[in-house]
CSV table of C-alpha atoms and ligand atoms in Angstrom, one decimal:
chain,number,residue,atom,x,y,z
A,1,MET,CA,3.7,15.8,-1.5
A,2,SER,CA,0.9,13.2,-3.2
A,3,GLU,CA,2.8,13.5,-6.5
A,4,GLN,CA,6.1,12.6,-4.9
A,5,LYS,CA,4.5,9.5,-2.8
A,6,ARG,CA,2.4,8.4,-5.9
A,7,GLY,CA,6.4,8.3,-7.7
A,8,MET,CA,7.6,6.3,-4.6
A,9,HIS,CA,5.4,3.1,-4.9
A,10,GLY,CA,3.9,3.4,-7.9
A,11,ILE,CA,0.5,3.5,-9.5
A,12,TRP,CA,-1.8,0.7,-11.1
A,13,SER,CA,-1.8,1.1,-14.4
A,14,GLY,CA,-5.4,0.9,-15.5
A,15,ARG,CA,-9.1,0.7,-14.8
A,16,TRP,CA,-9.1,-2.7,-14.3
A,17,THR,CA,-5.4,-3.5,-12.8
A,18,PHE,CA,-6.8,-2.4,-9.1
A,19,ILE,CA,-9.5,-4.9,-9.5
A,20,LEU,CA,-7.4,-7.6,-10.7
A,21,ALA,CA,-4.8,-6.8,-8.1
A,22,ALA,CA,-7.1,-7.0,-5.2
A,23,THR,CA,-8.8,-9.8,-6.2
A,24,GLY,CA,-5.6,-11.3,-6.4
A,25,SER,CA,-4.8,-10.9,-3.0
A,26,ALA,CA,-8.3,-11.6,-1.9
A,27,VAL,CA,-8.6,-15.1,-3.8
A,28,GLY,CA,-5.9,-17.5,-2.0
A,29,LEU,CA,-5.6,-20.1,0.3
A,30,GLY,CA,-8.6,-18.3,2.5
A,31,ASN,CA,-10.8,-19.5,-0.4
A,32,LEU,CA,-9.7,-22.8,-1.5
A,33,TRP,CA,-7.9,-24.5,1.3
A,34,LYS,CA,-9.5,-22.5,4.4
A,35,PHE,CA,-13.2,-21.6,3.5
A,36,PRO,CA,-13.7,-25.5,3.2
A,37,TYR,CA,-11.9,-26.6,5.9
A,38,ILE,CA,-13.1,-24.1,8.6
A,39,THR,CA,-17.1,-24.9,7.1
A,40,GLY,CA,-16.3,-28.7,7.6
A,41,GLU,CA,-15.2,-28.0,11.2
A,42,ASN,CA,-18.0,-25.6,11.8
A,43,GLY,CA,-20.7,-27.5,10.7
A,44,GLY,CA,-21.5,-26.5,7.4
A,45,GLY,CA,-25.0,-24.3,6.2
A,46,ALA,CA,-25.6,-22.1,9.4
A,47,PHE,CA,-22.0,-21.1,9.5
A,48,VAL,CA,-21.8,-20.4,6.0
A,49,LEU,CA,-24.9,-18.0,5.9
A,50,VAL,CA,-23.1,-16.2,9.0
A,51,TYR,CA,-20.1,-16.0,6.7
A,52,LEU,CA,-21.9,-14.5,4.0
A,53,ALA,CA,-23.8,-12.2,6.2
A,54,CYS,CA,-20.4,-11.0,7.5
A,55,ILE,CA,-19.3,-10.5,4.3
A,56,LEU,CA,-22.0,-8.0,3.5
A,57,LEU,CA,-22.3,-6.3,6.5
A,58,ALA,CA,-19.1,-6.1,7.8
A,59,GLY,CA,-16.1,-7.3,5.2
A,60,ILE,CA,-17.7,-5.0,2.2
A,61,PRO,CA,-18.2,-1.8,3.9
A,62,VAL,CA,-15.0,-1.8,5.8
A,63,MET,CA,-13.0,-2.8,2.3
A,64,LEU,CA,-14.6,0.4,0.9
A,65,ALA,CA,-13.5,1.9,3.8
A,66,GLU,CA,-9.7,0.7,3.8
A,67,VAL,CA,-9.5,1.6,-0.2
A,68,LEU,CA,-10.7,5.5,0.4
A,69,LEU,CA,-7.8,5.7,3.3
A,70,GLY,CA,-5.3,4.4,1.4
A,71,ARG,CA,-6.1,6.4,-1.7
A,72,LYS,CA,-6.6,9.6,0.1
A,73,GLU,CA,-3.0,9.5,1.4
A,74,ARG,CA,-1.1,7.4,-0.9
A,75,MET,CA,1.1,5.8,1.5
A,76,SER,CA,1.8,2.7,3.6
A,77,PRO,CA,-1.1,1.7,6.3
A,78,ILE,CA,1.0,3.1,9.1
A,79,ASN,CA,1.7,6.4,7.9
A,80,THR,CA,-1.4,6.8,6.2
A,81,MET,CA,-3.1,6.2,9.5
A,82,ALA,CA,-0.9,8.6,11.1
A,83,ALA,CA,-1.9,11.5,8.8
A,84,MET,CA,-5.5,10.8,8.8
A,85,THR,CA,-5.6,10.7,12.5
A,86,ASP,CA,-3.5,14.0,12.8
A,87,LYS,CA,-6.0,15.7,10.3
A,88,THR,CA,-9.5,14.2,11.5
A,89,GLY,CA,-8.2,14.9,15.3
A,90,ALA,CA,-8.8,11.4,16.2
A,91,PRO,CA,-7.3,9.7,19.1
A,92,LYS,CA,-4.1,8.5,18.8
A,93,LEU,CA,-5.2,5.4,19.3
A,94,PHE,CA,-6.4,4.7,15.6
A,95,ARG,CA,-2.8,5.1,14.3
A,96,GLY,CA,-2.7,1.9,16.3
A,97,ILE,CA,-4.5,0.6,12.8
A,98,GLY,CA,-1.2,0.9,10.9
A,99,TRP,CA,0.8,-1.0,13.7
A,100,MET,CA,-1.4,-3.7,14.3
A,101,GLY,CA,-1.4,-4.5,10.5
A,102,ALA,CA,1.8,-4.8,10.2
A,103,LEU,CA,2.1,-7.2,13.3
A,104,SER,CA,-0.6,-9.3,11.9
A,105,GLY,CA,1.1,-9.3,8.2
A,106,PHE,CA,4.1,-10.6,9.8
A,107,PHE,CA,2.1,-13.3,11.5
A,108,ILE,CA,-0.3,-14.3,8.7
A,109,LEU,CA,2.4,-14.6,6.2
A,110,SER,CA,4.6,-16.9,8.6
A,111,PHE,CA,1.9,-19.5,8.3
A,112,TYR,CA,0.4,-18.8,4.9
A,113,SER,CA,3.8,-19.6,3.4
A,114,VAL,CA,4.1,-23.2,5.1
A,115,ILE,CA,0.4,-23.6,3.9
A,116,ALA,CA,1.3,-22.6,0.4
A,117,GLY,CA,4.4,-24.6,0.6
A,118,TRP,CA,2.3,-27.7,0.8
A,119,ALA,CA,0.6,-26.9,-2.4
A,120,LEU,CA,3.9,-26.5,-4.3
A,121,LEU,CA,5.1,-30.2,-3.1
A,122,TYR,CA,1.4,-31.3,-4.5
A,123,VAL,CA,2.5,-29.6,-7.8
A,124,GLY,CA,5.4,-32.0,-8.0
A,125,LYS,CA,3.3,-35.2,-6.2
A,126,ILE,CA,0.3,-35.0,-8.7
A,127,ALA,CA,2.7,-34.7,-11.6
A,128,ALA,CA,4.9,-37.6,-10.4
A,129,GLY,CA,1.5,-39.8,-10.8
A,130,ALA,CA,1.8,-40.5,-7.0
A,131,PHE,CA,-2.1,-40.2,-6.7
A,132,VAL,CA,-3.2,-42.5,-9.6
A,133,GLY,CA,-5.8,-44.8,-8.7
A,134,ILE,CA,-5.5,-43.4,-4.7
A,135,ASP,CA,-8.3,-44.0,-2.1
A,136,ALA,CA,-9.4,-42.1,0.5
A,137,ASP,CA,-6.8,-44.0,3.3
A,138,GLY,CA,-4.0,-43.6,0.7
A,139,SER,CA,-4.7,-39.8,-0.1
A,140,GLY,CA,-4.6,-39.5,4.3
A,141,ALA,CA,-1.8,-41.4,4.4
A,142,ALA,CA,0.5,-39.4,1.7
A,143,PHE,CA,-0.8,-36.0,3.6
A,144,GLY,CA,0.4,-37.5,7.0
A,145,ALA,CA,3.4,-38.1,5.8
A,146,MET,CA,4.4,-35.2,4.2
A,147,LEU,CA,3.3,-33.3,7.3
A,148,ALA,CA,5.4,-35.7,9.5
A,149,ASP,CA,8.8,-34.4,7.5
A,150,PRO,CA,9.6,-31.0,9.3
A,151,VAL,CA,12.6,-30.9,6.5
A,152,GLY,CA,10.4,-31.4,3.4
A,153,LEU,CA,8.3,-29.0,4.7
A,154,THR,CA,10.9,-26.4,5.3
A,155,ILE,CA,11.8,-26.6,2.1
A,156,TRP,CA,8.9,-25.8,0.5
A,157,HIS,CA,8.4,-22.7,3.1
A,158,THR,CA,11.6,-21.2,1.9
A,159,VAL,CA,10.9,-21.9,-1.8
A,160,PHE,CA,7.4,-20.2,-1.4
A,161,MET,CA,8.9,-17.4,0.9
A,162,PHE,CA,11.6,-16.8,-1.6
A,163,LEU,CA,9.2,-16.3,-4.3
A,164,THR,CA,6.9,-14.0,-2.4
A,165,GLY,CA,10.3,-12.1,-1.7
A,166,VAL,CA,11.2,-11.8,-5.5
A,167,VAL,CA,7.9,-10.2,-6.5
A,168,ILE,CA,7.9,-7.8,-3.9
A,169,ALA,CA,11.4,-6.7,-4.3
A,170,ARG,CA,10.7,-5.7,-7.9
A,171,GLY,CA,7.8,-3.7,-6.9
A,172,VAL,CA,4.3,-4.2,-7.7
A,173,ASN,CA,3.7,-3.1,-11.2
A,174,LYS,CA,5.1,-5.3,-14.0
A,175,GLY,CA,5.1,-9.0,-13.3
A,176,LEU,CA,2.2,-9.2,-11.1
A,177,GLU,CA,-0.1,-7.3,-13.1
A,178,ALA,CA,0.8,-9.4,-16.1
A,179,THR,CA,0.7,-12.3,-14.4
A,180,LEU,CA,-2.6,-12.1,-12.7
A,181,LYS,CA,-4.0,-11.1,-16.2
A,182,VAL,CA,-3.6,-14.7,-17.4
A,183,LEU,CA,-3.9,-17.0,-14.3
A,184,MET,CA,-6.8,-15.7,-12.7
A,185,PRO,CA,-9.3,-16.5,-15.5
A,186,LEU,CA,-7.5,-19.7,-16.2
A,187,LEU,CA,-8.1,-20.4,-12.2
A,188,PHE,CA,-11.5,-19.9,-13.0
A,189,VAL,CA,-11.7,-22.2,-16.2
A,190,LEU,CA,-10.1,-25.4,-13.6
A,191,MET,CA,-12.4,-24.6,-11.4
A,192,LEU,CA,-15.4,-24.7,-13.5
A,193,ILE,CA,-14.0,-28.1,-14.8
A,194,LEU,CA,-13.6,-29.3,-11.3
A,195,PHE,CA,-17.2,-28.5,-10.6
A,196,GLY,CA,-18.2,-30.5,-13.5
A,197,TYR,CA,-16.6,-33.2,-12.4
A,198,SER,CA,-17.8,-33.0,-9.0
A,199,LEU,CA,-21.4,-33.0,-10.7
A,200,THR,CA,-21.0,-36.4,-11.5
A,201,THR,CA,-19.7,-37.7,-8.2
A,202,PRO,CA,-22.4,-39.7,-6.1
A,203,GLY,CA,-21.8,-37.2,-2.8
A,204,PHE,CA,-22.9,-33.7,-4.8
A,205,MET,CA,-26.2,-33.3,-3.5
A,206,GLN,CA,-25.1,-34.4,0.2
A,207,GLY,CA,-22.3,-31.9,-0.1
A,208,PHE,CA,-24.2,-29.1,-1.5
A,209,HIS,CA,-27.2,-29.5,1.3
A,210,PHE,CA,-24.4,-29.7,4.1
A,211,LEU,CA,-23.1,-26.2,2.2
A,212,PHE,CA,-26.2,-25.1,2.2
A,213,ASP,CA,-29.1,-26.2,4.6
A,214,PHE,CA,-29.0,-24.0,7.4
A,215,ASP,CA,-29.3,-25.7,10.8
A,216,PHE,CA,-28.6,-23.4,13.7
A,217,SER,CA,-27.9,-25.7,16.5
A,218,LYS,CA,-24.9,-26.8,15.1
A,219,LEU,CA,-23.9,-23.2,15.2
A,220,SER,CA,-22.0,-22.2,18.5
A,221,THR,CA,-20.0,-19.0,19.6
A,222,GLU,CA,-17.1,-20.0,18.4
A,223,SER,CA,-18.4,-20.2,14.9
A,224,VAL,CA,-20.0,-17.3,14.7
A,225,VAL,CA,-16.4,-16.0,15.7
A,226,VAL,CA,-14.8,-17.9,13.3
A,227,ALA,CA,-17.3,-17.1,10.4
A,228,LEU,CA,-16.7,-13.0,11.2
A,229,GLY,CA,-12.6,-13.7,11.3
A,230,HIS,CA,-12.8,-15.7,7.9
A,231,SER,CA,-14.5,-13.5,6.1
A,232,PHE,CA,-11.7,-10.7,6.9
A,233,PHE,CA,-9.0,-13.0,6.2
A,234,THR,CA,-11.1,-14.1,2.7
A,235,LEU,CA,-11.1,-10.4,1.6
A,236,SER,CA,-7.4,-9.3,3.0
A,237,LEU,CA,-9.0,-6.9,5.4
A,238,GLY,CA,-8.4,-5.5,8.8
A,239,MET,CA,-4.4,-4.8,8.8
A,240,GLY,CA,-3.9,-2.5,5.9
A,241,ALA,CA,-3.0,-4.9,2.8
A,242,ILE,CA,-6.3,-3.6,1.2
A,243,MET,CA,-5.2,-0.2,2.2
A,244,ALA,CA,-1.9,0.0,0.6
A,245,TYR,CA,-3.2,-1.3,-2.7
A,246,GLY,CA,-5.6,1.1,-2.4
A,247,ALA,CA,-2.9,3.6,-2.5
A,248,TYR,CA,-1.6,2.7,-5.9
A,249,MET,CA,-5.0,2.9,-7.5
A,250,PRO,CA,-6.3,5.8,-9.9
A,251,GLY,CA,-7.5,8.2,-8.4
A,252,ASP,CA,-10.6,8.8,-10.8
A,253,GLN,CA,-11.7,5.6,-10.3
A,254,SER,CA,-15.3,4.9,-8.6
A,255,LEU,CA,-14.5,2.6,-5.7
A,256,GLY,CA,-18.0,1.0,-4.7
A,257,ARG,CA,-18.3,-0.8,-8.2
A,258,THR,CA,-15.0,-2.0,-8.1
A,259,ILE,CA,-15.1,-3.1,-4.3
A,260,LEU,CA,-18.4,-5.1,-5.1
A,261,TRP,CA,-16.7,-6.9,-7.6
A,262,VAL,CA,-13.4,-8.0,-5.9
A,263,GLY,CA,-16.3,-9.3,-2.8
A,264,PHE,CA,-18.5,-10.9,-5.7
A,265,LEU,CA,-16.0,-13.0,-7.1
A,266,ASP,CA,-14.1,-14.1,-4.1
A,267,THR,CA,-17.4,-15.5,-2.5
A,268,MET,CA,-17.8,-17.1,-5.7
A,269,ILE,CA,-14.4,-18.7,-6.0
A,270,ALA,CA,-14.8,-19.8,-2.2
A,271,LEU,CA,-18.5,-21.4,-2.7
A,272,VAL,CA,-17.2,-23.2,-5.8
A,273,ALA,CA,-14.2,-24.8,-3.8
A,274,GLY,CA,-16.7,-25.5,-0.9
A,275,MET,CA,-19.0,-27.4,-3.4
A,276,ILE,CA,-16.6,-29.3,-5.0
A,277,ILE,CA,-14.3,-30.3,-1.9
A,278,PHE,CA,-17.3,-31.5,-0.4
A,279,ALA,CA,-18.5,-33.3,-3.3
A,280,ILE,CA,-15.4,-36.0,-3.4
A,281,VAL,CA,-15.6,-35.6,0.7
A,282,PHE,CA,-19.0,-37.7,0.6
A,283,SER,CA,-18.0,-39.3,-2.2
A,284,ASN,CA,-15.3,-40.8,-0.2
A,285,GLY,CA,-16.8,-41.2,3.1
A,286,LEU,CA,-14.5,-38.2,4.3
A,287,GLU,CA,-15.0,-36.6,7.2
A,288,PRO,CA,-15.8,-32.8,6.8
A,289,SER,CA,-14.2,-31.8,9.8
A,290,SER,CA,-11.0,-33.2,9.1
A,291,GLY,CA,-9.3,-30.4,9.6
A,292,PRO,CA,-6.6,-28.1,7.8
A,293,GLY,CA,-5.9,-31.1,5.5
A,294,LEU,CA,-9.4,-31.6,3.8
A,295,MET,CA,-8.1,-29.7,0.7
A,296,PHE,CA,-5.3,-31.7,0.4
A,297,VAL,CA,-6.7,-35.3,1.2
A,298,SER,CA,-10.0,-34.6,-1.1
A,299,LEU,CA,-8.7,-33.1,-4.4
A,300,PRO,CA,-6.1,-35.7,-5.2
A,301,ILE,CA,-8.7,-38.7,-5.0
A,302,ALA,CA,-10.7,-36.8,-7.4
A,303,PHE,CA,-7.4,-36.0,-9.6
A,304,GLY,CA,-6.4,-39.9,-9.0
A,305,SER,CA,-9.6,-41.3,-11.0
A,306,MET,CA,-10.9,-38.4,-13.2
A,307,PRO,CA,-9.7,-38.8,-17.1
A,308,GLY,CA,-6.7,-36.5,-17.4
A,309,GLY,CA,-6.5,-36.3,-13.8
A,310,ILE,CA,-2.6,-36.1,-13.7
A,311,PHE,CA,-2.8,-32.9,-16.1
A,312,PHE,CA,-5.7,-31.5,-14.4
A,313,GLY,CA,-4.4,-32.2,-11.1
A,314,THR,CA,-0.8,-30.5,-12.2
A,315,VAL,CA,-2.3,-27.4,-13.1
A,316,PHE,CA,-4.8,-26.9,-10.3
A,317,PHE,CA,-1.9,-26.9,-7.7
A,318,ILE,CA,0.3,-24.7,-9.8
A,319,LEU,CA,-3.0,-22.1,-9.9
A,320,VAL,CA,-3.3,-22.9,-6.0
A,321,SER,CA,0.2,-21.9,-5.7
A,322,ILE,CA,-0.1,-18.5,-8.0
A,323,ALA,CA,-3.0,-17.9,-6.0
A,324,ALA,CA,-1.1,-18.1,-2.8
A,325,TRP,CA,1.5,-16.1,-4.0
A,326,SER,CA,-0.7,-13.2,-5.2
A,327,SER,CA,-2.2,-13.1,-1.7
A,328,ALA,CA,0.9,-13.4,0.1
A,329,ILE,CA,2.6,-10.5,-1.8
A,330,SER,CA,-0.3,-8.2,-0.5
A,331,ILE,CA,0.3,-9.7,3.0
A,332,ALA,CA,3.4,-8.2,3.1
A,333,GLU,CA,3.3,-5.2,1.2
A,334,PRO,CA,1.7,-2.4,4.4
A,335,ALA,CA,5.2,-3.3,6.1
A,336,VAL,CA,7.3,-3.2,3.2
A,337,ALA,CA,6.3,-0.2,1.9
A,338,TRP,CA,6.4,1.3,5.2
A,339,ALA,CA,10.0,0.5,5.4
A,340,VAL,CA,10.7,1.9,2.0
A,341,GLU,CA,9.1,5.4,3.6
A,342,LYS,CA,11.6,5.3,6.2
A,343,GLY,CA,14.4,5.5,3.7
A,344,ILE,CA,15.2,1.5,3.5
A,345,SER,CA,15.3,0.7,-0.1
A,346,ARG,CA,12.6,-1.9,-1.2
A,347,VAL,CA,14.8,-5.1,-1.8
A,348,LYS,CA,16.5,-4.6,1.9
A,349,ALA,CA,12.8,-4.3,3.6
A,350,THR,CA,11.9,-6.9,1.4
A,351,ALA,CA,14.6,-9.2,2.5
A,352,GLY,CA,13.9,-8.4,6.3
A,353,ILE,CA,10.4,-8.6,6.5
A,354,CYS,CA,10.4,-12.2,4.8
A,355,SER,CA,13.1,-13.4,6.7
A,356,PHE,CA,11.8,-12.7,9.7
A,357,ALA,CA,8.5,-14.3,8.8
A,358,TRP,CA,10.1,-17.2,7.6
A,359,VAL,CA,11.8,-17.9,11.2
A,360,LEU,CA,8.4,-17.8,12.4
A,361,GLY,CA,6.9,-20.1,10.2
A,362,LEU,CA,9.1,-22.3,11.8
A,363,GLY,CA,7.3,-22.7,14.4
A,364,THR,CA,3.9,-23.5,12.3
A,365,VAL,CA,6.1,-26.3,10.5
A,366,LEU,CA,7.3,-27.9,13.9
A,367,SER,CA,3.2,-27.6,14.7
A,368,PHE,CA,2.5,-30.3,12.6
A,369,ASN,CA,5.1,-32.8,13.9
A,370,GLU,CA,7.9,-32.6,16.5
A,371,TRP,CA,5.6,-29.5,18.4
A,372,ALA,CA,2.0,-31.3,17.6
A,373,ASP,CA,1.7,-32.1,21.5
A,374,TYR,CA,2.8,-28.3,22.3
A,375,LYS,CA,-0.5,-26.6,22.9
A,376,ILE,CA,-1.3,-23.0,24.1
A,377,PHE,CA,-4.9,-22.9,25.5
A,378,GLY,CA,-5.7,-26.3,23.5
A,379,LYS,CA,-4.0,-25.1,20.5
A,380,THR,CA,-0.8,-25.7,18.7
A,381,PHE,CA,1.3,-23.1,17.7
A,382,PHE,CA,0.4,-23.0,14.1
A,383,ASP,CA,-3.6,-23.0,15.6
A,384,SER,CA,-2.8,-20.6,18.1
A,385,LEU,CA,-1.3,-18.0,15.4
A,386,ASP,CA,-4.3,-18.4,13.3
A,387,PHE,CA,-6.9,-17.7,15.6
A,388,ILE,CA,-5.2,-14.8,17.1
A,389,THR,CA,-4.5,-13.1,13.5
A,390,SER,CA,-7.7,-13.9,12.1
A,391,ASN,CA,-10.6,-14.1,15.0
A,392,VAL,CA,-8.7,-11.2,17.3
A,393,MET,CA,-6.5,-9.2,15.1
A,394,LEU,CA,-8.0,-8.6,11.8
A,395,PRO,CA,-11.7,-7.9,13.4
A,396,LEU,CA,-10.0,-5.6,16.0
A,397,GLY,CA,-8.5,-3.8,13.1
A,398,GLY,CA,-11.8,-3.7,10.9
A,399,LEU,CA,-13.9,-2.6,14.0
A,400,LEU,CA,-11.4,0.4,14.1
A,401,ILE,CA,-11.3,1.0,10.8
A,402,ALA,CA,-15.3,1.3,10.8
A,403,ILE,CA,-15.2,3.8,13.4
A,404,PHE,CA,-12.5,5.9,12.2
A,405,VAL,CA,-14.2,6.4,8.5
A,406,GLY,CA,-17.8,6.2,9.8
A,407,TRP,CA,-17.3,8.9,12.7
A,408,PHE,CA,-14.1,10.6,12.5
A,409,MET,CA,-14.2,11.6,8.8
A,410,SER,CA,-16.4,14.4,7.3
A,411,SER,CA,-19.2,12.8,5.1
A,412,ASP,CA,-18.0,16.0,2.4
A,413,ALA,CA,-14.4,14.2,2.8
A,414,ILE,CA,-15.4,10.9,2.3
A,415,LYS,CA,-17.4,11.6,-1.0
A,416,ASP,CA,-15.0,13.9,-2.4
A,417,GLU,CA,-12.8,10.5,-2.9
A,418,MET,CA,-15.2,8.1,-3.4
A,419,LYS,CA,-16.6,9.8,-6.8
A,420,MET,CA,-19.5,7.7,-5.9
A,421,LYS,CA,-22.4,8.5,-8.4
A,422,ASN,CA,-25.4,7.2,-6.4
A,423,GLU,CA,-26.3,9.3,-3.0
A,424,THR,CA,-28.7,6.5,-2.0
A,425,LEU,CA,-25.9,3.9,-2.1
A,426,PHE,CA,-23.6,6.1,-0.5
A,427,SER,CA,-26.2,6.6,2.4
A,428,ILE,CA,-26.5,3.0,3.0
A,429,TRP,CA,-23.0,2.1,2.8
A,430,ARG,CA,-22.6,5.3,5.4
A,431,PHE,CA,-25.2,4.0,8.0
A,432,VAL,CA,-23.8,0.5,7.7
A,433,LEU,CA,-20.4,1.4,8.4
A,434,ARG,CA,-21.2,3.6,11.5
A,435,PHE,CA,-23.9,1.9,12.9
A,436,ILE,CA,-24.0,-1.7,11.8
A,437,SER,CA,-20.3,-3.0,11.0
A,438,PRO,CA,-19.0,-1.4,14.5
A,439,VAL,CA,-22.1,-3.3,16.3
A,440,ALA,CA,-21.7,-6.5,14.8
A,441,ILE,CA,-18.0,-6.7,15.2
A,442,ALA,CA,-17.7,-5.6,18.6
A,443,LEU,CA,-21.0,-8.0,19.6
A,444,ILE,CA,-19.2,-10.8,18.2
A,445,PHE,CA,-15.9,-10.1,19.8
A,446,ILE,CA,-17.1,-9.8,23.1
A,447,ASN,CA,-18.9,-12.6,23.2
A,448,GLY,CA,-15.8,-14.4,21.3
A,449,LEU,CA,-13.2,-13.2,24.5
A,450,GLY,CA,-14.6,-16.0,26.3
A,451,LEU,CA,-12.8,-18.3,23.9
A,452,ILE,CA,-9.3,-17.5,24.8
B,501,LIG,N1,-6.9,-13.1,1.2
B,501,LIG,C1,-6.1,-13.7,1.4
B,501,LIG,C2,-6.6,-15.5,1.3
B,501,LIG,O1,-7.8,-15.1,1.3
B,501,LIG,C3,-4.9,-14.2,2.4
B,501,LIG,C4,-4.7,-12.6,2.4
B,501,LIG,C5,-4.0,-11.8,1.7
B,501,LIG,C6,-5.0,-11.6,3.8
B,501,LIG,N2,-3.9,-10.6,2.4
B,501,LIG,C7,-4.3,-10.3,3.4
B,501,LIG,C8,-5.5,-12.2,4.9
B,501,LIG,C9,-4.5,-9.5,4.7
B,501,LIG,C10,-5.6,-11.2,5.9
B,501,LIG,C11,-4.9,-9.9,5.7
B,501,LIG,O2,-6.1,-16.2,0.8
């Protein structure tokens, strides 16, 4: 059975490939675009601290649990959860993890593709020299003009969704692995160059203090909910993406260390992106709380004024697009893998799922222009979709996963799969997963319900 399943979706070819693929999934718009802007909206330091705590106490433990479940059954999250629920005799409710995950995937992919489309559009703009010598007002105006044009946004949304579909349709192994091996290190190098540049700006220290000085008076209930939600979003947790990738992981690989690597790299990239962006924000008198446009308004100012800015800027936005691409693939994978297990061809499954998400994405496109005034509970279509997925569906998925692995799987069954050598670390992880993660998520969740 498991051998056959193994053949069905393929398996990562080497020890490092899972790390690469999982990091490719984790590092994306969440780190470069979303983390800085939500940090800006939520007042900075205290938010960052809560976010780091959520990564450590909920994100990493749940990630380990997800990969474990995936590797144990080697099927799509929907079928993995169905099988595990039956095997352990857990309430049927836990099957819902797989279904809710697939639905979250549709929702997230729909808006993710629109935002990634912005990055694609910016590649061309920067390459054409549109930002040379630009100031904060000019950059803000260029961003505003982009949002005001639904046709342009739709074109790039379409291009991105198509690119995503092509890779998924071909299967996960070849194209993706090879590409990521080159690109992830390149992204790292480019961020270091930008970081070096940001050190020379007058606003660097102000940005640094904004990110790392804890002022708890700025922390609202909503900020805590957003921090928890983002810790799931940025690590691709709570909806089965990492579970699906775990299903393709070689059986002899030790899980613990692998997952720590992914969590560490993802967090570092987000923090570095934050330092770069806030240095530019404060150097140019921009508002940290200016919302989803923060990266798209601030970075072009830097590229417009630094030596070689056209070159670095073009390469940077290409890398952002690629980071988004490798993430988008993982968002769709759970649903596609499930359809394939149903006997639908991979190409057809991908086409269907991407088309559906594409249509839903038009709602996000319009929420920045034609529909900007239509609000659901005070939020635009895009904001609502983002809020429901990150702050409700992903944490709920994570909560159920923590309870399932923590309370319904036997310690022996887990150990057998984990191949973890260190007994103490195992005990700490299991304790956190059983007691700390679920309680923390549930508390934040219950408090946050008042916000909906
Ligand atoms: N983690 C990715 C990012 O930060 C986005 C992502 C990929 C994701 N797969 C996911 C988010 C699954 C939630 C669930 O950009």
